Short mmCIF file of C-alpha atoms in Angstrom, two decimals:
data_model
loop_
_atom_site.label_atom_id
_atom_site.label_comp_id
_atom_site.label_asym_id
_atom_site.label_seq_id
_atom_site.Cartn_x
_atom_site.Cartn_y
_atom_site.Cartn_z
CA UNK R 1305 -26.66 11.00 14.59
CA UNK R 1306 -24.39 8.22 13.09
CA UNK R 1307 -23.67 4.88 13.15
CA UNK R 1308 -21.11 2.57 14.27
CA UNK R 1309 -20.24 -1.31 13.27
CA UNK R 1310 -18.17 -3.64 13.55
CA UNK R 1311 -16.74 -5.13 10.15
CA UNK R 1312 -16.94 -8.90 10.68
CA UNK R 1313 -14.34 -10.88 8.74
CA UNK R 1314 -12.36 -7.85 7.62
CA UNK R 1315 -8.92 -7.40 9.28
CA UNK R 1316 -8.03 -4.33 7.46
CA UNK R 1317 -8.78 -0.71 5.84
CA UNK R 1318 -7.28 -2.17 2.15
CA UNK R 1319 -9.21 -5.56 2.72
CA UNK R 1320 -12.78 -3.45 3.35
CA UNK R 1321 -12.21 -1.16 0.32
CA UNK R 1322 -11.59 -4.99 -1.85
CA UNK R 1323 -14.38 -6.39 0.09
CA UNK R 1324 -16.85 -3.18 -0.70
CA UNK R 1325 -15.52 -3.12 -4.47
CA UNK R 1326 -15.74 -6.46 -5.59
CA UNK R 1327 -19.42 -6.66 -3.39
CA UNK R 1328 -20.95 -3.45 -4.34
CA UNK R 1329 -24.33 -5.42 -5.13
CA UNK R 1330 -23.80 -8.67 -3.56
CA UNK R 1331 -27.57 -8.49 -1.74
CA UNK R 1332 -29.28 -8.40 -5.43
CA UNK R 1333 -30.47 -4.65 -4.58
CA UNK R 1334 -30.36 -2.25 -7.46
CA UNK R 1335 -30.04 1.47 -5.81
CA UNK R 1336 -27.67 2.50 -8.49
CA UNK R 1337 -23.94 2.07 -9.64
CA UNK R 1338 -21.96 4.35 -7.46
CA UNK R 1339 -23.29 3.07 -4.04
CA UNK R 1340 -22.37 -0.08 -1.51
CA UNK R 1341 -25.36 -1.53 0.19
CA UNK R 1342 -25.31 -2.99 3.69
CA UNK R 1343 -28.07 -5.06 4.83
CA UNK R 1344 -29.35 -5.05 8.73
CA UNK R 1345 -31.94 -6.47 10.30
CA UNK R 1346 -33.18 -3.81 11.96
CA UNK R 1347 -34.70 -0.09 11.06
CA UNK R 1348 -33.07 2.76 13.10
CA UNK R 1349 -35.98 4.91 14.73
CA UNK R 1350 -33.74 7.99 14.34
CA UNK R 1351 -33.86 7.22 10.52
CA UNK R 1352 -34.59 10.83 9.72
CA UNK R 1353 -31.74 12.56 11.66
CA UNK R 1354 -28.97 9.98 9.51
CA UNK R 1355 -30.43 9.74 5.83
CA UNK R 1356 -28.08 12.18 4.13
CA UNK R 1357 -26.24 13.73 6.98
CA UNK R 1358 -24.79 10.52 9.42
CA UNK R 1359 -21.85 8.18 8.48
CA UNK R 1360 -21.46 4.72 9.48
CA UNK R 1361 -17.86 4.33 11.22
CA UNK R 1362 -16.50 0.72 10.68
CA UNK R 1363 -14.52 -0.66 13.58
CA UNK R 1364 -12.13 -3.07 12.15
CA UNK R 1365 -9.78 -5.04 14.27
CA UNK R 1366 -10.94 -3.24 17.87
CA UNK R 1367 -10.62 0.26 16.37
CA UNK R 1368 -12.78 2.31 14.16
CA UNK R 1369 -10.76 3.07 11.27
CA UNK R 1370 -13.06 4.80 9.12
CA UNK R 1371 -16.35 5.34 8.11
CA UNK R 1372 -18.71 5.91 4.55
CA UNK R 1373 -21.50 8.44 4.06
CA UNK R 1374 -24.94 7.01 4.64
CA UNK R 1375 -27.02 8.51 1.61
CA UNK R 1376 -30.38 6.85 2.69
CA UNK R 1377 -32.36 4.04 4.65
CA UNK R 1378 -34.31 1.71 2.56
CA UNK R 1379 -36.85 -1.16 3.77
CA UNK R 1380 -36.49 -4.72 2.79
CA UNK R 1381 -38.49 -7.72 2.57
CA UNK R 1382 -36.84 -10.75 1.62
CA UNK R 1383 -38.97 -13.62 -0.18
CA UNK R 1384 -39.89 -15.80 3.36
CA UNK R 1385 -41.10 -11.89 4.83
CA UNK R 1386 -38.36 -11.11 6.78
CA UNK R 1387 -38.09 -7.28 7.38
CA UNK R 1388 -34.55 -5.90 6.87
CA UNK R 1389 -33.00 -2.53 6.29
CA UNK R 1390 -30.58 -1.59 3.41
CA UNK R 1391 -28.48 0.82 4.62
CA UNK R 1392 -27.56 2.53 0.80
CA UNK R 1393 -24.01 4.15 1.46
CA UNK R 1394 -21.58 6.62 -0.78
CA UNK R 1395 -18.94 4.69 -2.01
CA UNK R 1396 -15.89 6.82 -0.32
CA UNK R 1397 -14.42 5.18 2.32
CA UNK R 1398 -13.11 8.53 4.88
CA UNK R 1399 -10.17 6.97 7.43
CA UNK R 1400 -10.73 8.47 10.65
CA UNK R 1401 -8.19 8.99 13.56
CA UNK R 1402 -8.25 5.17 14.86
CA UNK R 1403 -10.40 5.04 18.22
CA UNK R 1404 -10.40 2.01 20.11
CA UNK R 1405 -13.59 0.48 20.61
CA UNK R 1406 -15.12 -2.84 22.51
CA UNK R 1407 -17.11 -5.62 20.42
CA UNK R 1408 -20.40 -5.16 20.39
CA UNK R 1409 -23.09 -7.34 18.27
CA UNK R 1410 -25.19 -5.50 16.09
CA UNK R 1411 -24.81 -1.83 15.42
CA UNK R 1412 -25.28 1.52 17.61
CA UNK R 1413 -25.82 5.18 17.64
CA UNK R 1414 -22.51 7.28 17.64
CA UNK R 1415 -23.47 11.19 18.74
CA UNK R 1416 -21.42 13.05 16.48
CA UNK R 1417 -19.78 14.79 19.56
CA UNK R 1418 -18.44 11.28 20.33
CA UNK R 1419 -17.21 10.50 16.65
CA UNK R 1420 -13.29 10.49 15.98
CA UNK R 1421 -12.28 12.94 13.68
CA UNK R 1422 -11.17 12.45 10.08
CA UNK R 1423 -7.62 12.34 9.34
CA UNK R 1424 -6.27 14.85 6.90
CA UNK R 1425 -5.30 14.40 3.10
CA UNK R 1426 -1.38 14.26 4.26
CA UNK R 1427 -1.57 11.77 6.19
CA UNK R 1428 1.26 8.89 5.78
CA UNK R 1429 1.14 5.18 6.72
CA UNK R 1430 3.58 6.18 8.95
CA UNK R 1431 1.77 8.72 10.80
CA UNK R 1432 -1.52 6.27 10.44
CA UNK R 1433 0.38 3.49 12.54
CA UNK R 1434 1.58 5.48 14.98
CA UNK R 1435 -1.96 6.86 15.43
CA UNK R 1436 -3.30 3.36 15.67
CA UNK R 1437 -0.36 2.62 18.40
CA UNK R 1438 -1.01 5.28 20.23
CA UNK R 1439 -4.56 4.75 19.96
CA UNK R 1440 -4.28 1.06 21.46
CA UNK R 1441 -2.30 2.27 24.06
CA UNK R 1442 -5.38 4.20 25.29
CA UNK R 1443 -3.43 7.65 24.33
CA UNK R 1444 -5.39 9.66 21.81
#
């Protein structure tokens, strides 16, 4: 089972990878050097069937565009008691075939049947805009 969010405030696949550099441990959490941490508020329930086997797939600008291992699920309290979950993730960032997809607030589930594929090594920024052209267009 995976995971799928939108990335709020990012317009781009370059401006995530900046955005996930330059924040790698912007929520004070120490899980290591080589990871990104996203904070949620809530747990998943299926938390067993993603920790070290489910990606999250980041929809940026009404597409998912790629996605980033999730190595494990972590609880949080912040100082006023507020329960959160750190989502610890690998640092790669995999682009996936673009696949449009509707806002939504929060995150969901994403069956892996129902998760676009990866694209290969070769691919070009010329093949990647057609793909996200054709993609718009309701196409592939």
């Amino acid at each position: 089972m995976h995971m799928i969010k939108l990335c709020v405030g990012v317009s781009s696949f370059e401006e995530l990878e900046s955005y996930r550099n330059e924040r790698a441990h912007w929520w004070d959490a120490d899980y290591g050097e080589d990871v990104h941490v996203h904070r949620t508020r809530m747990m998943p329930k299926r938390a067993a069937e993603m920790e070290g086997q489910a990606s999250i797939y980041w929809v940026i600008g009404g597409q998912v565009v790629c996605r980033q291992p999730i190595q494990r699920l972590a609880p949080y309290t912040d100082p006023e008691g507020k329960n959160y979950c750190d989502i610890i993730l690998a640092p790669d960032l995999i682009r996936t075939v673009p696949y449009p997809k509707r806002p939504f607030q929060g995150w969901r589930y994403l069956k892996p049947d129902d998760a676009p594929p990866d694209l290969g090594a070769n691919e070009n920024a010329d093949s990647l805009a057609l793909a996200a052209d054709l993609a718009k267009l309701g196409l592939i």
